[in-house]
PDB file of C-alpha atoms and ligand atoms in Angstrom:
ATOM      1  CA  MET N   1     -12.326   8.803  34.208  1.00 85.00           C
ATOM      2  CA  ARG N   2     -13.617   5.228  34.351  1.00 97.00           C
ATOM      3  CA  VAL N   3     -12.047   2.963  31.716  1.00 98.00           C
ATOM      4  CA  PRO N   4     -14.825   1.232  29.754  1.00 98.00           C
ATOM      5  CA  MET N   5     -14.864  -2.529  29.990  1.00 98.00           C
ATOM      6  CA  ILE N   6     -16.307  -5.279  27.812  1.00 98.00           C
ATOM      7  CA  ALA N   7     -16.326  -8.781  29.294  1.00 98.00           C
ATOM      8  CA  GLY N   8     -17.426 -11.887  27.418  1.00 98.00           C
ATOM      9  CA  ASN N   9     -19.109 -14.596  29.473  1.00 98.00           C
ATOM     10  CA  TRP N  10     -18.834 -17.789  27.439  1.00 98.00           C
ATOM     11  CA  LYS N  11     -20.914 -19.717  29.995  1.00 98.00           C
ATOM     12  CA  MET N  12     -20.930 -23.529  29.465  1.00 98.00           C
ATOM     13  CA  ASN N  13     -19.924 -23.265  25.816  1.00 98.00           C
ATOM     14  CA  THR N  14     -16.794 -24.279  23.869  1.00 98.00           C
ATOM     15  CA  THR N  15     -14.519 -27.266  24.222  1.00 98.00           C
ATOM     16  CA  VAL N  16     -10.850 -26.474  24.848  1.00 98.00           C
ATOM     17  CA  ASP N  17     -10.124 -26.581  21.091  1.00 98.00           C
ATOM     18  CA  GLU N  18     -13.096 -24.371  20.298  1.00 98.00           C
ATOM     19  CA  ALA N  19     -12.125 -21.890  23.012  1.00 98.00           C
ATOM     20  CA  VAL N  20      -8.610 -21.599  21.605  1.00 98.00           C
ATOM     21  CA  ARG N  21      -9.958 -21.154  18.066  1.00 98.00           C
ATOM     22  CA  LEU N  22     -12.431 -18.516  19.233  1.00 98.00           C
ATOM     23  CA  VAL N  23      -9.893 -16.446  21.115  1.00 98.00           C
ATOM     24  CA  LYS N  24      -7.378 -16.712  18.276  1.00 98.00           C
ATOM     25  CA  ALA N  25     -10.022 -15.484  15.848  1.00 98.00           C
ATOM     26  CA  MET N  26     -10.866 -12.387  17.900  1.00 98.00           C
ATOM     27  CA  LEU N  27      -7.450 -11.501  19.238  1.00 98.00           C
ATOM     28  CA  PRO N  28      -5.773  -9.625  16.333  1.00 98.00           C
ATOM     29  CA  GLU N  29      -8.615  -7.104  15.923  1.00 98.00           C
ATOM     30  CA  ILE N  30      -9.407  -6.764  19.625  1.00 97.00           C
ATOM     31  CA  ASP N  31      -5.788  -6.171  20.479  1.00 97.00           C
ATOM     32  CA  LYS N  32      -5.772  -3.091  18.252  1.00 97.00           C
ATOM     33  CA  VAL N  33      -8.548  -1.386  20.239  1.00 97.00           C
ATOM     34  CA  LYS N  34      -7.101   0.977  22.822  1.00 96.00           C
ATOM     35  CA  GLY N  35      -8.749   2.554  25.836  1.00 97.00           C
ATOM     36  CA  VAL N  36     -11.202  -0.282  26.508  1.00 98.00           C
ATOM     37  CA  GLU N  37     -10.496  -3.072  28.986  1.00 98.00           C
ATOM     38  CA  LYS N  38     -11.305  -6.365  27.234  1.00 98.00           C
ATOM     39  CA  VAL N  39     -11.923  -9.590  29.124  1.00 98.00           C
ATOM     40  CA  VAL N  40     -12.930 -13.117  28.113  1.00 98.00           C
ATOM     41  CA  CYS N  41     -14.344 -15.616  30.609  1.00 98.00           C
ATOM     42  CA  PRO N  42     -14.123 -19.147  29.149  1.00 98.00           C
ATOM     43  CA  PRO N  43     -15.042 -22.327  31.054  1.00 98.00           C
ATOM     44  CA  PHE N  44     -12.541 -23.433  33.735  1.00 98.00           C
ATOM     45  CA  VAL N  45     -11.039 -26.221  31.619  1.00 98.00           C
ATOM     46  CA  SER N  46      -9.988 -23.751  28.915  1.00 98.00           C
ATOM     47  CA  LEU N  47      -8.471 -21.065  31.136  1.00 98.00           C
ATOM     48  CA  THR N  48      -4.872 -22.300  30.884  1.00 98.00           C
ATOM     49  CA  SER N  49      -4.986 -22.758  27.104  1.00 98.00           C
ATOM     50  CA  VAL N  50      -6.642 -19.378  26.526  1.00 98.00           C
ATOM     51  CA  ALA N  51      -4.165 -17.733  28.923  1.00 98.00           C
ATOM     52  CA  LYS N  52      -1.284 -18.947  26.736  1.00 98.00           C
ATOM     53  CA  VAL N  53      -2.870 -17.499  23.593  1.00 98.00           C
ATOM     54  CA  ILE N  54      -3.483 -14.053  25.111  1.00 98.00           C
ATOM     55  CA  ALA N  55      -0.284 -13.903  27.197  1.00 97.00           C
ATOM     56  CA  SER N  56       1.366 -11.002  25.398  1.00 95.00           C
ATOM     57  CA  SER N  57      -1.818  -9.190  24.383  1.00 98.00           C
ATOM     58  CA  SER N  58      -4.107  -6.584  25.931  1.00 98.00           C
ATOM     59  CA  LEU N  59      -6.881  -9.147  26.394  1.00 98.00           C
ATOM     60  CA  LYS N  60      -7.513 -10.195  30.006  1.00 98.00           C
ATOM     61  CA  LEU N  61      -8.851 -13.414  31.430  1.00 98.00           C
ATOM     62  CA  GLY N  62     -11.722 -14.038  33.805  1.00 98.00           C
ATOM     63  CA  ALA N  63     -13.252 -17.134  35.421  1.00 98.00           C
ATOM     64  CA  GLN N  64     -17.005 -17.666  35.690  1.00 98.00           C
ATOM     65  CA  ASN N  65     -17.176 -18.796  39.302  1.00 98.00           C
ATOM     66  CA  LEU N  66     -15.120 -19.891  42.313  1.00 98.00           C
ATOM     67  CA  TYR N  67     -15.564 -21.461  45.713  1.00 98.00           C
ATOM     68  CA  TYR N  68     -14.562 -19.470  48.772  1.00 98.00           C
ATOM     69  CA  GLN N  69     -12.761 -22.212  50.744  1.00 97.00           C
ATOM     70  CA  GLU N  70      -9.000 -22.451  50.250  1.00 95.00           C
ATOM     71  CA  LYS N  71      -8.851 -26.216  49.664  1.00 96.00           C
ATOM     72  CA  GLY N  72     -10.260 -29.516  50.896  1.00 97.00           C
ATOM     73  CA  ALA N  73     -13.191 -31.847  50.500  1.00 98.00           C
ATOM     74  CA  TYR N  74     -15.324 -29.778  48.114  1.00 98.00           C
ATOM     75  CA  THR N  75     -15.654 -32.131  45.148  1.00 98.00           C
ATOM     76  CA  GLY N  76     -16.006 -30.340  41.866  1.00 97.00           C
ATOM     77  CA  GLU N  77     -15.158 -26.888  43.165  1.00 98.00           C
ATOM     78  CA  ILE N  78     -12.378 -24.464  42.176  1.00 98.00           C
ATOM     79  CA  SER N  79     -10.638 -22.241  44.732  1.00 97.00           C
ATOM     80  CA  THR N  80      -9.305 -18.720  44.435  1.00 96.00           C
ATOM     81  CA  GLU N  81      -5.795 -20.081  44.944  1.00 94.00           C
ATOM     82  CA  MET N  82      -6.203 -22.146  41.755  1.00 96.00           C
ATOM     83  CA  LEU N  83      -7.321 -19.081  39.807  1.00 97.00           C
ATOM     84  CA  ALA N  84      -5.005 -16.438  41.260  1.00 93.00           C
ATOM     85  CA  GLY N  85      -2.145 -15.723  38.904  1.00 91.00           C
ATOM     86  CA  LEU N  86      -4.087 -17.240  36.013  1.00 96.00           C
ATOM     87  CA  CYS N  87      -7.063 -14.838  35.886  1.00 97.00           C
ATOM     88  CA  ASP N  88      -7.558 -11.139  36.503  1.00 98.00           C
ATOM     89  CA  TYR N  89     -11.315 -11.286  37.001  1.00 98.00           C
ATOM     90  CA  VAL N  90     -13.990 -13.674  38.231  1.00 98.00           C
ATOM     91  CA  ILE N  91     -17.740 -13.425  37.662  1.00 98.00           C
ATOM     92  CA  ILE N  92     -19.623 -13.849  40.942  1.00 98.00           C
ATOM     93  CA  GLY N  93     -23.352 -13.883  41.631  1.00 97.00           C
ATOM     94  CA  HIS N  94     -24.469 -14.358  38.031  1.00 97.00           C
ATOM     95  CA  SER N  95     -28.239 -14.843  37.948  1.00 96.00           C
ATOM     96  CA  GLU N  96     -27.765 -18.343  36.491  1.00 97.00           C
ATOM     97  CA  ARG N  97     -25.745 -19.250  39.604  1.00 97.00           C
ATOM     98  CA  ARG N  98     -28.395 -17.684  41.821  1.00 96.00           C
ATOM     99  CA  GLN N  99     -31.343 -19.307  40.038  1.00 94.00           C
ATOM    100  CA  VAL N 100     -30.090 -22.659  38.719  1.00 96.00           C
ATOM    101  CA  PHE N 101     -27.642 -23.458  41.532  1.00 97.00           C
ATOM    102  CA  GLY N 102     -29.431 -21.732  44.396  1.00 97.00           C
ATOM    103  CA  GLU N 103     -26.587 -19.401  45.359  1.00 97.00           C
ATOM    104  CA  THR N 104     -27.577 -17.099  48.184  1.00 97.00           C
ATOM    105  CA  ASP N 105     -26.479 -13.545  48.968  1.00 96.00           C
ATOM    106  CA  GLU N 106     -24.543 -14.962  51.915  1.00 97.00           C
ATOM    107  CA  LEU N 107     -22.568 -17.388  49.734  1.00 97.00           C
ATOM    108  CA  ILE N 108     -21.983 -14.718  47.098  1.00 97.00           C
ATOM    109  CA  ASN N 109     -20.581 -12.376  49.726  1.00 97.00           C
ATOM    110  CA  LYS N 110     -18.136 -15.069  50.867  1.00 97.00           C
ATOM    111  CA  LYS N 111     -17.037 -15.622  47.277  1.00 98.00           C
ATOM    112  CA  VAL N 112     -16.464 -11.908  46.628  1.00 97.00           C
ATOM    113  CA  LYS N 113     -14.449 -11.652  49.854  1.00 97.00           C
ATOM    114  CA  ALA N 114     -12.326 -14.689  48.929  1.00 97.00           C
ATOM    115  CA  ALA N 115     -11.697 -13.292  45.445  1.00 97.00           C
ATOM    116  CA  VAL N 116     -10.544  -9.904  46.686  1.00 97.00           C
ATOM    117  CA  GLU N 117      -8.323 -11.450  49.359  1.00 95.00           C
ATOM    118  CA  ASN N 118      -6.578 -13.405  46.583  1.00 95.00           C
ATOM    119  CA  LEU N 119      -6.211 -10.434  44.243  1.00 96.00           C
ATOM    120  CA  LEU N 120      -8.912 -11.528  41.819  1.00 97.00           C
ATOM    121  CA  LYS N 121     -11.237  -8.720  40.779  1.00 98.00           C
ATOM    122  CA  PRO N 122     -14.901  -9.714  41.117  1.00 98.00           C
ATOM    123  CA  ILE N 123     -17.442  -8.918  38.427  1.00 98.00           C
ATOM    124  CA  PHE N 124     -20.307  -8.875  40.883  1.00 98.00           C
ATOM    125  CA  CYS N 125     -23.711  -9.384  39.226  1.00 98.00           C
ATOM    126  CA  ILE N 126     -27.028  -8.078  40.491  1.00 98.00           C
ATOM    127  CA  GLY N 127     -30.419  -7.818  38.812  1.00 97.00           C
ATOM    128  CA  GLU N 128     -34.137  -8.253  39.197  1.00 97.00           C
ATOM    129  CA  THR N 129     -36.396 -10.933  37.707  1.00 95.00           C
ATOM    130  CA  LEU N 130     -39.260 -10.154  35.348  1.00 94.00           C
ATOM    131  CA  ALA N 131     -41.832 -10.627  38.137  1.00 95.00           C
ATOM    132  CA  GLU N 132     -39.894  -8.275  40.425  1.00 96.00           C
ATOM    133  CA  ASN N 133     -39.576  -5.743  37.632  1.00 95.00           C
ATOM    134  CA  GLU N 134     -43.273  -5.880  36.823  1.00 94.00           C
ATOM    135  CA  ALA N 135     -44.157  -5.534  40.499  1.00 96.00           C
ATOM    136  CA  GLY N 136     -42.107  -2.308  40.633  1.00 96.00           C
ATOM    137  CA  ARG N 137     -39.587  -3.915  42.999  1.00 97.00           C
ATOM    138  CA  THR N 138     -36.393  -3.365  40.980  1.00 97.00           C
ATOM    139  CA  GLU N 139     -34.799  -0.817  43.339  1.00 97.00           C
ATOM    140  CA  GLU N 140     -35.729  -2.811  46.433  1.00 98.00           C
ATOM    141  CA  VAL N 141     -34.189  -6.009  44.994  1.00 97.00           C
ATOM    142  CA  LEU N 142     -31.003  -4.268  43.861  1.00 98.00           C
ATOM    143  CA  THR N 143     -30.629  -2.561  47.225  1.00 97.00           C
ATOM    144  CA  HIS N 144     -30.936  -5.889  49.005  1.00 97.00           C
ATOM    145  CA  GLN N 145     -28.438  -7.673  46.720  1.00 97.00           C
ATOM    146  CA  PHE N 146     -25.979  -4.783  46.882  1.00 96.00           C
ATOM    147  CA  MET N 147     -26.133  -4.344  50.661  1.00 95.00           C
ATOM    148  CA  ALA N 148     -25.566  -8.078  51.195  1.00 95.00           C
ATOM    149  CA  THR N 149     -22.236  -7.834  49.363  1.00 92.00           C
ATOM    150  CA  SER N 150     -20.969  -4.403  50.129  1.00 85.00           C
ATOM    151  CA  ASN N 151     -17.724  -4.042  51.959  1.00 92.00           C
ATOM    152  CA  ARG N 152     -15.560  -0.992  51.294  1.00 92.00           C
ATOM    153  CA  LEU N 153     -12.554  -3.256  50.802  1.00 93.00           C
ATOM    154  CA  TYR N 154     -14.189  -4.911  47.788  1.00 95.00           C
ATOM    155  CA  PHE N 155     -14.016  -1.625  45.906  1.00 93.00           C
ATOM    156  CA  PHE N 156     -10.324  -1.201  46.725  1.00 91.00           C
ATOM    157  CA  GLY N 157      -9.926  -4.744  45.405  1.00 94.00           C
ATOM    158  CA  GLY N 158     -11.117  -3.593  41.983  1.00 95.00           C
ATOM    159  CA  MET N 159     -14.670  -4.924  42.130  1.00 97.00           C
ATOM    160  CA  VAL N 160     -16.781  -4.198  39.057  1.00 98.00           C
ATOM    161  CA  ILE N 161     -20.577  -4.332  39.339  1.00 98.00           C
ATOM    162  CA  ALA N 162     -22.695  -5.758  36.507  1.00 98.00           C
ATOM    163  CA  TYR N 163     -26.354  -4.805  36.420  1.00 98.00           C
ATOM    164  CA  GLU N 164     -28.041  -7.704  34.652  1.00 97.00           C
ATOM    165  CA  PRO N 165     -31.839  -7.668  34.637  1.00 96.00           C
ATOM    166  CA  VAL N 166     -32.666 -11.384  34.621  1.00 95.00           C
ATOM    167  CA  TRP N 167     -35.446 -10.885  32.051  1.00 94.00           C
ATOM    168  CA  ALA N 168     -32.884  -9.542  29.569  1.00 94.00           C
ATOM    169  CA  ILE N 169     -30.301 -12.334  29.839  1.00 93.00           C
ATOM    170  CA  GLY N 170     -30.240 -14.621  26.823  1.00 90.00           C
ATOM    171  CA  THR N 171     -33.736 -13.539  25.817  1.00 91.00           C
ATOM    172  CA  GLY N 172     -32.893 -11.162  22.979  1.00 90.00           C
ATOM    173  CA  LYS N 173     -34.956  -8.545  24.848  1.00 90.00           C
ATOM    174  CA  SER N 174     -32.478  -6.013  26.230  1.00 89.00           C
ATOM    175  CA  ALA N 175     -33.334  -3.137  28.531  1.00 90.00           C
ATOM    176  CA  THR N 176     -33.431   0.184  26.721  1.00 95.00           C
ATOM    177  CA  ALA N 177     -30.281   2.248  27.054  1.00 97.00           C
ATOM    178  CA  GLU N 178     -32.230   4.863  29.029  1.00 97.00           C
ATOM    179  CA  GLN N 179     -33.699   2.249  31.424  1.00 96.00           C
ATOM    180  CA  ALA N 180     -30.270   0.724  32.002  1.00 98.00           C
ATOM    181  CA  ASN N 181     -28.698   4.144  32.527  1.00 98.00           C
ATOM    182  CA  LYS N 182     -31.328   5.096  35.091  1.00 98.00           C
ATOM    183  CA  THR N 183     -30.979   1.857  37.037  1.00 98.00           C
ATOM    184  CA  ILE N 184     -27.181   1.960  36.959  1.00 98.00           C
ATOM    185  CA  GLY N 185     -27.420   5.567  38.204  1.00 98.00           C
ATOM    186  CA  PHE N 186     -29.491   4.213  41.076  1.00 98.00           C
ATOM    187  CA  ILE N 187     -26.836   1.581  41.863  1.00 98.00           C
ATOM    188  CA  ARG N 188     -24.143   4.274  41.821  1.00 98.00           C
ATOM    189  CA  HIS N 189     -26.285   6.244  44.231  1.00 98.00           C
ATOM    190  CA  LEU N 190     -26.389   3.191  46.533  1.00 97.00           C
ATOM    191  CA  VAL N 191     -22.595   2.978  46.408  1.00 97.00           C
ATOM    192  CA  ALA N 192     -22.306   6.693  47.235  1.00 97.00           C
ATOM    193  CA  HIS N 193     -24.751   6.381  50.099  1.00 96.00           C
ATOM    194  CA  LYS N 194     -22.851   3.476  51.666  1.00 95.00           C
ATOM    195  CA  HIS N 195     -19.233   4.280  50.764  1.00 96.00           C
ATOM    196  CA  GLY N 196     -19.049   7.917  49.649  1.00 96.00           C
ATOM    197  CA  GLU N 197     -18.891   9.838  46.382  1.00 97.00           C
ATOM    198  CA  GLU N 198     -15.271   9.070  45.601  1.00 96.00           C
ATOM    199  CA  ILE N 199     -15.816   5.304  45.465  1.00 96.00           C
ATOM    200  CA  ALA N 200     -19.125   5.738  43.641  1.00 97.00           C
ATOM    201  CA  GLU N 201     -17.483   7.858  40.953  1.00 97.00           C
ATOM    202  CA  SER N 202     -14.655   5.404  40.424  1.00 97.00           C
ATOM    203  CA  VAL N 203     -16.485   2.034  40.464  1.00 98.00           C
ATOM    204  CA  ARG N 204     -17.314   0.648  37.041  1.00 98.00           C
ATOM    205  CA  ILE N 205     -20.889  -0.518  36.579  1.00 98.00           C
ATOM    206  CA  LEU N 206     -21.605  -2.586  33.477  1.00 98.00           C
ATOM    207  CA  TYR N 207     -24.888  -3.431  31.818  1.00 98.00           C
ATOM    208  CA  GLY N 208     -25.596  -7.050  30.817  1.00 97.00           C
ATOM    209  CA  GLY N 209     -28.552  -8.585  28.999  1.00 96.00           C
ATOM    210  CA  SER N 210     -28.807  -9.285  25.259  1.00 95.00           C
ATOM    211  CA  VAL N 211     -26.054  -6.851  24.307  1.00 97.00           C
ATOM    212  CA  THR N 212     -25.133  -7.135  20.625  1.00 97.00           C
ATOM    213  CA  ALA N 213     -22.990  -5.334  18.086  1.00 97.00           C
ATOM    214  CA  ASP N 214     -26.161  -3.524  17.014  1.00 97.00           C
ATOM    215  CA  ASN N 215     -27.177  -2.096  20.391  1.00 97.00           C
ATOM    216  CA  ILE N 216     -23.863  -1.571  22.248  1.00 98.00           C
ATOM    217  CA  ALA N 217     -23.349   1.971  20.943  1.00 98.00           C
ATOM    218  CA  ALA N 218     -26.651   3.134  22.460  1.00 98.00           C
ATOM    219  CA  PHE N 219     -25.617   1.788  25.875  1.00 98.00           C
ATOM    220  CA  MET N 220     -22.153   3.307  25.623  1.00 98.00           C
ATOM    221  CA  HIS N 221     -23.564   6.749  24.850  1.00 98.00           C
ATOM    222  CA  GLN N 222     -25.140   6.778  28.314  1.00 98.00           C
ATOM    223  CA  PRO N 223     -23.090   8.491  31.036  1.00 97.00           C
ATOM    224  CA  GLU N 224     -23.642   5.975  33.838  1.00 98.00           C
ATOM    225  CA  ILE N 225     -22.896   2.826  31.817  1.00 98.00           C
ATOM    226  CA  ASP N 226     -19.230   1.831  31.897  1.00 98.00           C
ATOM    227  CA  GLY N 227     -19.373  -1.183  29.600  1.00 98.00           C
ATOM    228  CA  ALA N 228     -21.065  -4.526  29.179  1.00 98.00           C
ATOM    229  CA  LEU N 229     -21.050  -8.132  30.290  1.00 98.00           C
ATOM    230  CA  VAL N 230     -21.854 -10.006  27.101  1.00 98.00           C
ATOM    231  CA  GLY N 231     -23.088 -13.589  26.877  1.00 98.00           C
ATOM    232  CA  GLY N 232     -24.323 -14.943  23.527  1.00 97.00           C
ATOM    233  CA  ALA N 233     -22.701 -12.258  21.373  1.00 98.00           C
ATOM    234  CA  SER N 234     -19.268 -12.988  22.866  1.00 98.00           C
ATOM    235  CA  LEU N 235     -19.293 -16.476  21.322  1.00 98.00           C
ATOM    236  CA  LYS N 236     -18.763 -15.199  17.789  1.00 98.00           C
ATOM    237  CA  ALA N 237     -15.429 -13.559  17.129  1.00 98.00           C
ATOM    238  CA  ASP N 238     -16.757 -10.958  14.706  1.00 98.00           C
ATOM    239  CA  SER N 239     -19.619  -9.793  16.922  1.00 98.00           C
ATOM    240  CA  PHE N 240     -17.395  -9.538  20.011  1.00 98.00           C
ATOM    241  CA  VAL N 241     -14.803  -7.587  18.023  1.00 98.00           C
ATOM    242  CA  ARG N 242     -17.529  -5.213  16.807  1.00 98.00           C
ATOM    243  CA  ILE N 243     -18.867  -4.746  20.355  1.00 98.00           C
ATOM    244  CA  VAL N 244     -15.385  -3.818  21.567  1.00 98.00           C
ATOM    245  CA  SER N 245     -14.611  -1.491  18.667  1.00 98.00           C
ATOM    246  CA  GLN N 246     -18.009   0.225  18.873  1.00 97.00           C
ATOM    247  CA  THR N 247     -17.459   0.784  22.580  1.00 98.00           C
ATOM    248  CA  ALA N 248     -14.232   2.600  21.778  1.00 98.00           C
ATOM    249  CA  ALA N 249     -15.927   4.603  19.007  1.00 97.00           C
ATOM    250  CA  ALA N 250     -18.881   5.584  21.216  1.00 97.00           C
ATOM    251  CA  ARG N 251     -16.444   6.927  23.809  1.00 95.00           C
ATOM    252  CA  GLY N 252     -14.410   8.794  21.190  1.00 93.00           C
ATOM    253  CA  LEU N 253     -11.393   6.512  21.660  1.00 93.00           C
ATOM    254  CA  SER N 254     -10.898   5.567  18.015  1.00 79.00           C
TER     255      SER N 254
HETATM  256  C1  PEP K   1     -24.754 -12.960  30.603  1.00 54.79           C
HETATM  257  O1  PEP K   1     -24.654 -14.182  30.558  1.00 54.79           O
HETATM  258  O2  PEP K   1     -24.200 -12.352  31.530  1.00 54.79           O
HETATM  259  C2  PEP K   1     -25.505 -12.273  29.567  1.00 54.79           C
HETATM  260  C3  PEP K   1     -25.685 -10.995  29.677  1.00 54.79           C
HETATM  261  O3  PEP K   1     -25.985 -13.050  28.519  1.00 54.79           O
HETATM  262  P1  PEP K   1     -26.620 -12.512  27.131  1.00 54.79           P
HETATM  263  O4  PEP K   1     -25.701 -11.395  26.631  1.00 54.79           O
HETATM  264  O5  PEP K   1     -26.627 -13.673  26.235  1.00 54.79           O
HETATM  265  O6  PEP K   1     -27.966 -11.965  27.447  1.00 54.79           O
END
């Protein structure tokens, strides 16, 4: 059985004070929900403060990025060594990193490798753009992105995959639950083809793209979807709490 997971990607939002207020506002209700792995990914500068707030709770912490080198002359970058021990997870390959900051499959692979080697679990994001989707190239694009970052060891390191169609991120236009289920089934098939059924059946594959408290239940009723990576709706305590509790309800855990 794959444990469902809900991860909130706060992106470049919240000052340190706001991050602490936000996590304090969601914590009491979220902590009560059992059977769902719950993760928040605040900006780097808030990680330590948020870590203190959630220290004795069931809420886990993730970073939004890292750099693969151990240390040195990489101004502005954050290494795995700086995050290890502080975070459980790290988002890698988000489409905003790929598109706005020009991250390549090669760089993303190095980051996933560095994360796993330092006991950080990657939330590895893949997804097609609107133009690729409309040209019928979704499976080709996902295959390429997956194969470029697909080492068996990553799965033993707890890697989670997030399928995030770029056209659904921050647009308010989510994929349908059936579309997402079909595409995530395809990704699981890719994992099975490359690494065998056992790994494919155990890896968690999340959906991301305009998930809200109103549509999460439909996604969580689909057999292939193991949870969600949530952007905008994770920035309001009440909507994130509802997403987490509806995930548990949809899976018969509450
Ligand atoms: C994301 O940033 O990963 C995301 C899915 O954003 P949103 O939920 O706002 O579409």
